[in-house]
Amino acid sequence: AKADGGDDFRYYREGAEERAREFVSKTSEIRAGIRRREFAPYFQPIVDAVTGSVEKFEVLARWKHPTRGVLGPAEFIGVAERSGLIGDLSHILLEEAAREMSGLCDRVQRRLVITFNLSARQLRQEMIANHLLQVVIDNGLAANQVVFEITESTIMDDPPTTRRILEELRGYGFRILLDDFGTGYSSLNYLRRLPVDGLKIDRSFVARVADDVTDAAIVKAILAVARELRLRVVAEGIEEEQQAECLRRYGCDQLQGFLFAKPMPGEELEHYLTETAER
Ligand code: C2E
Ligand code: CA
Ligand code: CA
Ligand code: CA
């Protein structure tokens, strides 16, 4: 780059224009995908740490793209949030997830639960709680069969509104889980102030819980606080048996990760449940 920075500026500007163009085209592609209902829920089992039984599934968004195959959230959630399409996208996902799960409950004669990720924008929307309740009930689930996962970044912007919405949601019988716990700046502070029922220990701590004394200490401390506050704890991103063993030993309630199962489409859930019941 030249000393006067002229080239740097041009590079920067071209980069910015390029990114802006990409954002606009991605946005219209997502809008079309929503219209064509190409977005679908995948489900990842959450396993009871002690009994190994499964009653909960996290809903994870996938895009059945007409030419590029099945795409993960990294390809579209960020743009959907920034362009304001996340509400419509999330609506389709929740509708579909509730419909599939209520069908499954009927077939296997069990009361199953979904956990569903909400983004910051949704938790600032007036009437969102009522809207979510309507979608869930219209598609055959009860509010107490749905847990909403929120992250610290979701709540950072606007705590008073968010608090009110979370309280409304809980009033309807939904539960709230604080996701990616431990990765933010003031996780413990949020625990004290927000109406939540549980937390999910972030994958970054789980990764080395079996070989790193510091990470093990952090995980134990989180579990101790949670126990004191009577919060349910899920650990995510479990890939190895040693990690599961550690978390079980430390008193974690529920486990989730590739060790147990990868996220799968709704059609595979019944088969999965019968398989795991026989094990
Ligand atoms: P998250 O909520 O932390 O979800 C967990 C992510 O970890 C998922 O990635 C899941 O597939 C992955 N995962 C599960 N077990 C393991 C494991 O053992 N090892 C590893 N390496 N990864 C594992 P995915 O599906 O790509 O989702 C990424 C993120 O996208 C989610 O992170 C969540 O923040 C966001 N997301 C997904 N679906 C939705 C949605 O419907 N709405 C919103 N607002 N965000 C969503
Ligand atoms: Ca989550
Ligand atoms: Ca998470
Ligand atoms: Ca995460």
GROMACS .gro file of C-alpha atoms and ligand atoms in nm:
model
  328
    1ALA     CA    1   0.000   0.000   0.000
    2LYS     CA    2   0.111   0.357  -0.067
    3ALA     CA    3   0.208   0.583   0.220
    4ASP     CA    4  -0.089   0.813   0.160
    5GLY     CA    5  -0.324   0.522   0.208
    6GLY     CA    6  -0.499   0.582  -0.126
    7ASP     CA    7  -0.476   0.221  -0.236
    8ASP     CA    8  -0.583   0.094   0.102
    9PHE     CA    9  -0.887   0.312   0.078
   10ARG     CA   10  -0.973   0.188  -0.268
   11TYR     CA   11  -0.930  -0.174  -0.159
   12TYR     CA   12  -1.144  -0.112   0.141
   13ARG     CA   13  -1.416   0.058  -0.061
   14GLU     CA   14  -1.425  -0.210  -0.326
   15GLY     CA   15  -1.442  -0.470  -0.052
   16ALA     CA   16  -1.730  -0.287   0.108
   17GLU     CA   17  -1.919  -0.254  -0.220
   18GLU     CA   18  -1.861  -0.618  -0.294
   19ARG     CA   19  -1.993  -0.714   0.048
   20ALA     CA   20  -2.295  -0.487   0.007
   21ARG     CA   21  -2.378  -0.647  -0.328
   22GLU     CA   22  -2.343  -0.992  -0.177
   23PHE     CA   23  -2.567  -0.897   0.113
   24VAL     CA   24  -2.839  -0.771  -0.122
   25SER     CA   25  -2.831  -1.081  -0.342
   26LYS     CA   26  -2.818  -1.316  -0.042
   27THR     CA   27  -3.114  -1.133   0.109
   28SER     CA   28  -3.328  -1.177  -0.200
   29GLU     CA   29  -3.224  -1.540  -0.228
   30ILE     CA   30  -3.330  -1.602   0.132
   31ARG     CA   31  -3.657  -1.420   0.073
   32ALA     CA   32  -3.727  -1.648  -0.224
   33GLY     CA   33  -3.628  -1.951  -0.017
   34ILE     CA   34  -3.876  -1.853   0.252
   35ARG     CA   35  -4.150  -1.811  -0.008
   36ARG     CA   36  -4.071  -2.156  -0.148
   37ARG     CA   37  -4.045  -2.305   0.200
   38GLU     CA   38  -3.693  -2.438   0.145
   39PHE     CA   39  -3.601  -2.391   0.512
   40ALA     CA   40  -3.654  -2.690   0.737
   41PRO     CA   41  -3.582  -2.791   1.094
   42TYR     CA   42  -3.323  -3.056   1.177
   43PHE     CA   43  -3.335  -3.209   1.523
   44GLN     CA   44  -3.047  -3.300   1.754
   45PRO     CA   45  -3.119  -3.525   2.054
   46ILE     CA   46  -3.045  -3.403   2.408
   47VAL     CA   47  -2.970  -3.700   2.630
   48ASP     CA   48  -3.033  -3.742   3.003
   49ALA     CA   49  -2.684  -3.765   3.157
   50VAL     CA   50  -2.778  -4.039   3.402
   51THR     CA   51  -3.038  -4.258   3.230
   52GLY     CA   52  -2.935  -4.191   2.870
   53SER     CA   53  -3.297  -4.144   2.769
   54VAL     CA   54  -3.401  -3.883   2.515
   55GLU     CA   55  -3.698  -3.657   2.552
   56LYS     CA   56  -3.565  -3.330   2.408
   57PHE     CA   57  -3.442  -3.222   2.067
   58GLU     CA   58  -3.277  -2.895   1.967
   59VAL     CA   59  -3.420  -2.752   1.647
   60LEU     CA   60  -3.144  -2.639   1.409
   61ALA     CA   61  -3.220  -2.453   1.088
   62ARG     CA   62  -3.122  -2.599   0.751
   63TRP     CA   63  -3.170  -2.464   0.400
   64LYS     CA   64  -3.262  -2.724   0.139
   65HIS     CA   65  -3.112  -2.514  -0.136
   66PRO     CA   66  -3.232  -2.592  -0.491
   67THR     CA   67  -2.877  -2.612  -0.630
   68ARG     CA   68  -2.631  -2.616  -0.338
   69GLY     CA   69  -2.764  -2.901  -0.125
   70VAL     CA   70  -2.843  -2.877   0.247
   71LEU     CA   71  -2.688  -2.561   0.395
   72GLY     CA   72  -2.616  -2.488   0.763
   73PRO     CA   73  -2.705  -2.171   0.956
   74ALA     CA   74  -2.362  -2.012   0.895
   75GLU     CA   75  -2.478  -1.961   0.535
   76PHE     CA   76  -2.796  -1.767   0.613
   77ILE     CA   77  -2.879  -1.687   0.977
   78GLY     CA   78  -2.656  -1.378   0.998
   79VAL     CA   79  -2.794  -1.228   0.679
   80ALA     CA   80  -3.150  -1.318   0.781
   81GLU     CA   81  -3.097  -1.134   1.109
   82ARG     CA   82  -2.945  -0.821   0.954
   83SER     CA   83  -3.202  -0.800   0.674
   84GLY     CA   84  -3.499  -0.844   0.904
   85LEU     CA   85  -3.604  -1.177   0.751
   86ILE     CA   86  -3.530  -1.379   1.064
   87GLY     CA   87  -3.886  -1.341   1.192
   88ASP     CA   88  -4.040  -1.500   0.882
   89LEU     CA   89  -3.771  -1.767   0.864
   90SER     CA   90  -3.810  -1.854   1.229
   91HIS     CA   91  -4.189  -1.866   1.192
   92ILE     CA   92  -4.165  -2.132   0.921
   93LEU     CA   93  -3.916  -2.333   1.125
   94LEU     CA   94  -4.119  -2.327   1.443
   95GLU     CA   95  -4.437  -2.416   1.257
   96GLU     CA   96  -4.271  -2.710   1.089
   97ALA     CA   97  -4.081  -2.826   1.399
   98ALA     CA   98  -4.394  -2.818   1.616
   99ARG     CA   99  -4.598  -2.996   1.351
  100GLU     CA  100  -4.341  -3.273   1.305
  101MET     CA  101  -4.283  -3.313   1.678
  102SER     CA  102  -4.652  -3.332   1.764
  103GLY     CA  103  -4.696  -3.598   1.493
  104LEU     CA  104  -4.406  -3.793   1.640
  105CYS     CA  105  -4.548  -3.768   1.994
  106ASP     CA  106  -4.874  -3.919   1.868
  107ARG     CA  107  -4.697  -4.203   1.690
  108VAL     CA  108  -4.462  -4.302   1.972
  109GLN     CA  109  -4.705  -4.216   2.251
  110ARG     CA  110  -4.455  -4.004   2.439
  111ARG     CA  111  -4.439  -3.644   2.550
  112LEU     CA  112  -4.136  -3.498   2.375
  113VAL     CA  113  -3.989  -3.150   2.394
  114ILE     CA  114  -3.817  -2.920   2.144
  115THR     CA  115  -3.566  -2.646   2.218
  116PHE     CA  116  -3.575  -2.356   1.974
  117ASN     CA  117  -3.317  -2.078   1.914
  118LEU     CA  118  -3.443  -1.719   1.924
  119SER     CA  119  -3.239  -1.426   1.798
  120ALA     CA  120  -3.200  -1.075   1.938
  121ARG     CA  121  -3.433  -0.914   1.692
  122GLN     CA  122  -3.720  -1.143   1.784
  123LEU     CA  123  -3.686  -1.061   2.151
  124ARG     CA  124  -3.739  -0.694   2.082
  125GLN     CA  125  -4.062  -0.743   1.889
  126GLU     CA  126  -4.387  -0.643   2.057
  127MET     CA  127  -4.632  -0.933   2.074
  128ILE     CA  128  -4.365  -1.192   2.001
  129ALA     CA  129  -4.459  -1.404   2.302
  130ASN     CA  130  -4.820  -1.420   2.198
  131HIS     CA  131  -4.719  -1.495   1.839
  132LEU     CA  132  -4.492  -1.783   1.944
  133LEU     CA  133  -4.764  -1.930   2.163
  134GLN     CA  134  -5.010  -1.919   1.874
  135VAL     CA  135  -4.770  -2.093   1.636
  136VAL     CA  136  -4.691  -2.366   1.888
  137ILE     CA  137  -5.052  -2.436   1.979
  138ASP     CA  138  -5.180  -2.419   1.621
  139ASN     CA  139  -4.932  -2.690   1.532
  140GLY     CA  140  -5.025  -2.933   1.805
  141LEU     CA  141  -4.771  -2.877   2.082
  142ALA     CA  142  -4.827  -2.739   2.433
  143ALA     CA  143  -4.618  -2.448   2.563
  144ASN     CA  144  -4.450  -2.675   2.817
  145GLN     CA  145  -4.312  -2.883   2.529
  146VAL     CA  146  -4.105  -2.591   2.406
  147VAL     CA  147  -3.785  -2.446   2.551
  148PHE     CA  148  -3.651  -2.124   2.398
  149GLU     CA  149  -3.274  -2.090   2.377
  150ILE     CA  150  -3.139  -1.737   2.400
  151THR     CA  151  -2.779  -1.615   2.411
  152GLU     CA  152  -2.618  -1.334   2.600
  153SER     CA  153  -2.570  -1.135   2.282
  154THR     CA  154  -2.944  -1.171   2.229
  155ILE     CA  155  -3.019  -0.993   2.552
  156MET     CA  156  -2.732  -0.749   2.573
  157ASP     CA  157  -2.888  -0.473   2.362
  158ASP     CA  158  -3.207  -0.422   2.551
  159PRO     CA  159  -3.246  -0.596   2.883
  160PRO     CA  160  -3.573  -0.433   3.007
  161THR     CA  161  -3.781  -0.524   2.700
  162THR     CA  162  -3.623  -0.865   2.685
  163ARG     CA  163  -3.693  -0.932   3.047
  164ARG     CA  164  -4.058  -0.847   2.998
  165ILE     CA  165  -4.086  -1.074   2.694
  166LEU     CA  166  -3.912  -1.360   2.874
  167GLU     CA  167  -4.152  -1.323   3.163
  168GLU     CA  168  -4.448  -1.332   2.924
  169LEU     CA  169  -4.310  -1.647   2.763
  170ARG     CA  170  -4.269  -1.817   3.099
  171GLY     CA  171  -4.617  -1.704   3.197
  172TYR     CA  172  -4.748  -1.904   2.902
  173GLY     CA  173  -4.560  -2.214   3.021
  174PHE     CA  174  -4.255  -2.197   2.794
  175ARG     CA  175  -3.913  -2.250   2.947
  176ILE     CA  176  -3.601  -2.042   2.881
  177LEU     CA  177  -3.245  -2.169   2.846
  178LEU     CA  178  -2.937  -1.947   2.837
  179ASP     CA  179  -2.728  -2.083   2.546
  180ASP     CA  180  -2.349  -2.068   2.491
  181PHE     CA  181  -2.309  -2.005   2.861
  182GLY     CA  182  -1.971  -1.876   2.976
  183THR     CA  183  -1.868  -1.716   2.647
  184GLY     CA  184  -1.996  -1.365   2.718
  185TYR     CA  185  -1.869  -1.092   2.943
  186SER     CA  186  -2.114  -1.113   3.227
  187SER     CA  187  -2.287  -1.448   3.217
  188LEU     CA  188  -2.325  -1.465   3.593
  189ASN     CA  189  -2.478  -1.122   3.605
  190TYR     CA  190  -2.743  -1.228   3.353
  191LEU     CA  191  -2.819  -1.537   3.554
  192ARG     CA  192  -2.900  -1.321   3.849
  193ARG     CA  193  -3.120  -1.077   3.658
  194LEU     CA  194  -3.301  -1.275   3.395
  195PRO     CA  195  -3.587  -1.519   3.433
  196VAL     CA  196  -3.428  -1.838   3.300
  197ASP     CA  197  -3.484  -2.206   3.379
  198GLY     CA  198  -3.152  -2.343   3.275
  199LEU     CA  199  -2.828  -2.294   3.090
  200LYS     CA  200  -2.622  -2.464   2.825
  201ILE     CA  201  -2.247  -2.483   2.882
  202ASP     CA  202  -2.070  -2.374   2.566
  203ARG     CA  203  -1.886  -2.625   2.351
  204SER     CA  204  -1.557  -2.438   2.399
  205PHE     CA  205  -1.544  -2.547   2.766
  206VAL     CA  206  -1.665  -2.899   2.693
  207ALA     CA  207  -1.392  -2.952   2.433
  208ARG     CA  208  -1.110  -2.977   2.689
  209VAL     CA  209  -1.301  -3.060   3.005
  210ALA     CA  210  -1.134  -3.400   3.023
  211ASP     CA  211  -0.773  -3.280   2.979
  212ASP     CA  212  -0.748  -2.920   3.094
  213VAL     CA  213  -0.767  -2.845   3.465
  214THR     CA  214  -0.872  -2.483   3.410
  215ASP     CA  215  -1.161  -2.572   3.182
  216ALA     CA  216  -1.263  -2.849   3.421
  217ALA     CA  217  -1.261  -2.599   3.707
  218ILE     CA  218  -1.478  -2.354   3.511
  219VAL     CA  219  -1.727  -2.626   3.425
  220LYS     CA  220  -1.745  -2.738   3.787
  221ALA     CA  221  -1.797  -2.380   3.901
  222ILE     CA  222  -2.079  -2.325   3.652
  223LEU     CA  223  -2.245  -2.645   3.773
  224ALA     CA  224  -2.211  -2.540   4.136
  225VAL     CA  225  -2.375  -2.203   4.072
  226ALA     CA  226  -2.649  -2.363   3.865
  227ARG     CA  227  -2.723  -2.613   4.141
  228GLU     CA  228  -2.748  -2.333   4.395
  229LEU     CA  229  -2.990  -2.141   4.171
  230ARG     CA  230  -3.182  -2.461   4.086
  231LEU     CA  231  -3.113  -2.432   3.713
  232ARG     CA  232  -3.104  -2.721   3.469
  233VAL     CA  233  -2.772  -2.762   3.288
  234VAL     CA  234  -2.710  -2.901   2.941
  235ALA     CA  235  -2.357  -2.948   2.805
  236GLU     CA  236  -2.322  -2.913   2.428
  237GLY     CA  237  -2.067  -3.030   2.175
  238ILE     CA  238  -1.986  -3.365   2.337
  239GLU     CA  239  -1.779  -3.566   2.093
  240GLU     CA  240  -1.591  -3.807   2.317
  241GLU     CA  241  -1.689  -4.054   2.585
  242GLN     CA  242  -1.437  -3.901   2.832
  243GLN     CA  243  -1.611  -3.565   2.805
  244ALA     CA  244  -1.948  -3.726   2.875
  245GLU     CA  245  -1.798  -3.913   3.171
  246CYS     CA  246  -1.654  -3.594   3.324
  247LEU     CA  247  -1.977  -3.402   3.289
  248ARG     CA  248  -2.178  -3.686   3.436
  249ARG     CA  249  -1.938  -3.703   3.729
  250TYR     CA  250  -1.962  -3.327   3.786
  251GLY     CA  251  -2.342  -3.351   3.800
  252CYS     CA  252  -2.449  -3.212   3.464
  253ASP     CA  253  -2.814  -3.296   3.389
  254GLN     CA  254  -2.821  -3.336   3.013
  255LEU     CA  255  -2.575  -3.395   2.730
  256GLN     CA  256  -2.579  -3.310   2.361
  257GLY     CA  257  -2.328  -3.371   2.085
  258PHE     CA  258  -2.207  -3.580   1.794
  259LEU     CA  259  -2.112  -3.859   2.038
  260PHE     CA  260  -2.484  -3.926   2.076
  261ALA     CA  261  -2.625  -3.809   1.744
  262LYS     CA  262  -2.588  -3.546   1.475
  263PRO     CA  263  -2.880  -3.319   1.386
  264MET     CA  264  -3.123  -3.514   1.167
  265PRO     CA  265  -3.435  -3.447   0.961
  266GLY     CA  266  -3.772  -3.510   1.125
  267GLU     CA  267  -3.835  -3.826   0.921
  268GLU     CA  268  -3.548  -4.002   1.101
  269LEU     CA  269  -3.661  -3.932   1.455
  270GLU     CA  270  -3.896  -4.225   1.503
  271HIS     CA  271  -3.633  -4.471   1.388
  272TYR     CA  272  -3.377  -4.301   1.614
  273LEU     CA  273  -3.605  -4.329   1.917
  274THR     CA  274  -3.674  -4.699   1.867
  275GLU     CA  275  -3.305  -4.772   1.807
  276THR     CA  276  -3.190  -4.594   2.124
  277ALA     CA  277  -3.466  -4.751   2.334
  278GLU     CA  278  -3.333  -5.097   2.239
  279ARG     CA  279  -2.974  -5.019   2.333
  280C2E     P1  280  -2.596  -2.333   1.868
  280C2E     O1  281  -2.732  -2.289   1.910
  280C2E     O2  282  -2.485  -2.321   1.966
  280C2E     O3  283  -2.615  -2.482   1.815
  280C2E     C1  284  -2.521  -2.585   1.834
  280C2E     C2  285  -2.436  -2.606   1.710
  280C2E     O4  286  -2.335  -2.702   1.739
  280C2E     C3  287  -2.513  -2.663   1.591
  280C2E     O5  288  -2.453  -2.611   1.474
  280C2E     C4  289  -2.486  -2.812   1.603
  280C2E     O6  290  -2.501  -2.882   1.481
  280C2E     C5  291  -2.343  -2.810   1.648
  280C2E     N1  292  -2.304  -2.930   1.721
  280C2E     C6  293  -2.382  -3.016   1.791
  280C2E     N2  294  -2.309  -3.114   1.848
  280C2E     C7  295  -2.180  -3.091   1.813
  280C2E     C8  296  -2.057  -3.159   1.841
  280C2E     O7  297  -2.050  -3.260   1.911
  280C2E     N3  298  -1.945  -3.105   1.787
  280C2E     C9  299  -1.947  -2.992   1.710
  280C2E     N4  300  -1.832  -2.949   1.658
  280C2E     N5  301  -2.063  -2.926   1.682
  280C2E    C10  302  -2.177  -2.975   1.733
  280C2E     P2  303  -2.538  -2.554   1.353
  280C2E     O8  304  -2.660  -2.640   1.328
  280C2E     O9  305  -2.445  -2.529   1.240
  280C2E    O10  306  -2.592  -2.416   1.410
  280C2E    C11  307  -2.503  -2.309   1.433
  280C2E    C12  308  -2.570  -2.196   1.504
  280C2E    O11  309  -2.671  -2.135   1.423
  280C2E    C13  310  -2.643  -2.236   1.631
  280C2E    O12  311  -2.551  -2.252   1.735
  280C2E    C14  312  -2.737  -2.118   1.650
  280C2E    O13  313  -2.670  -2.011   1.711
  280C2E    C15  314  -2.769  -2.080   1.506
  280C2E     N6  315  -2.902  -2.135   1.470
  280C2E    C16  316  -2.935  -2.258   1.426
  280C2E     N7  317  -3.067  -2.267   1.403
  280C2E    C17  318  -3.120  -2.147   1.435
  280C2E    C18  319  -3.253  -2.092   1.435
  280C2E    O14  320  -3.352  -2.159   1.402
  280C2E     N8  321  -3.267  -1.962   1.476
  280C2E    C19  322  -3.160  -1.886   1.515
  280C2E     N9  323  -3.184  -1.761   1.555
  280C2E    N10  324  -3.036  -1.936   1.517
  280C2E    C20  325  -3.014  -2.063   1.478
  281CA      CA  326  -2.867  -2.338   2.069
  282CA      CA  327  -2.500  -2.333   2.191
  283CA      CA  328  -2.286  -2.173   1.964
   0.00000   0.00000   0.00000
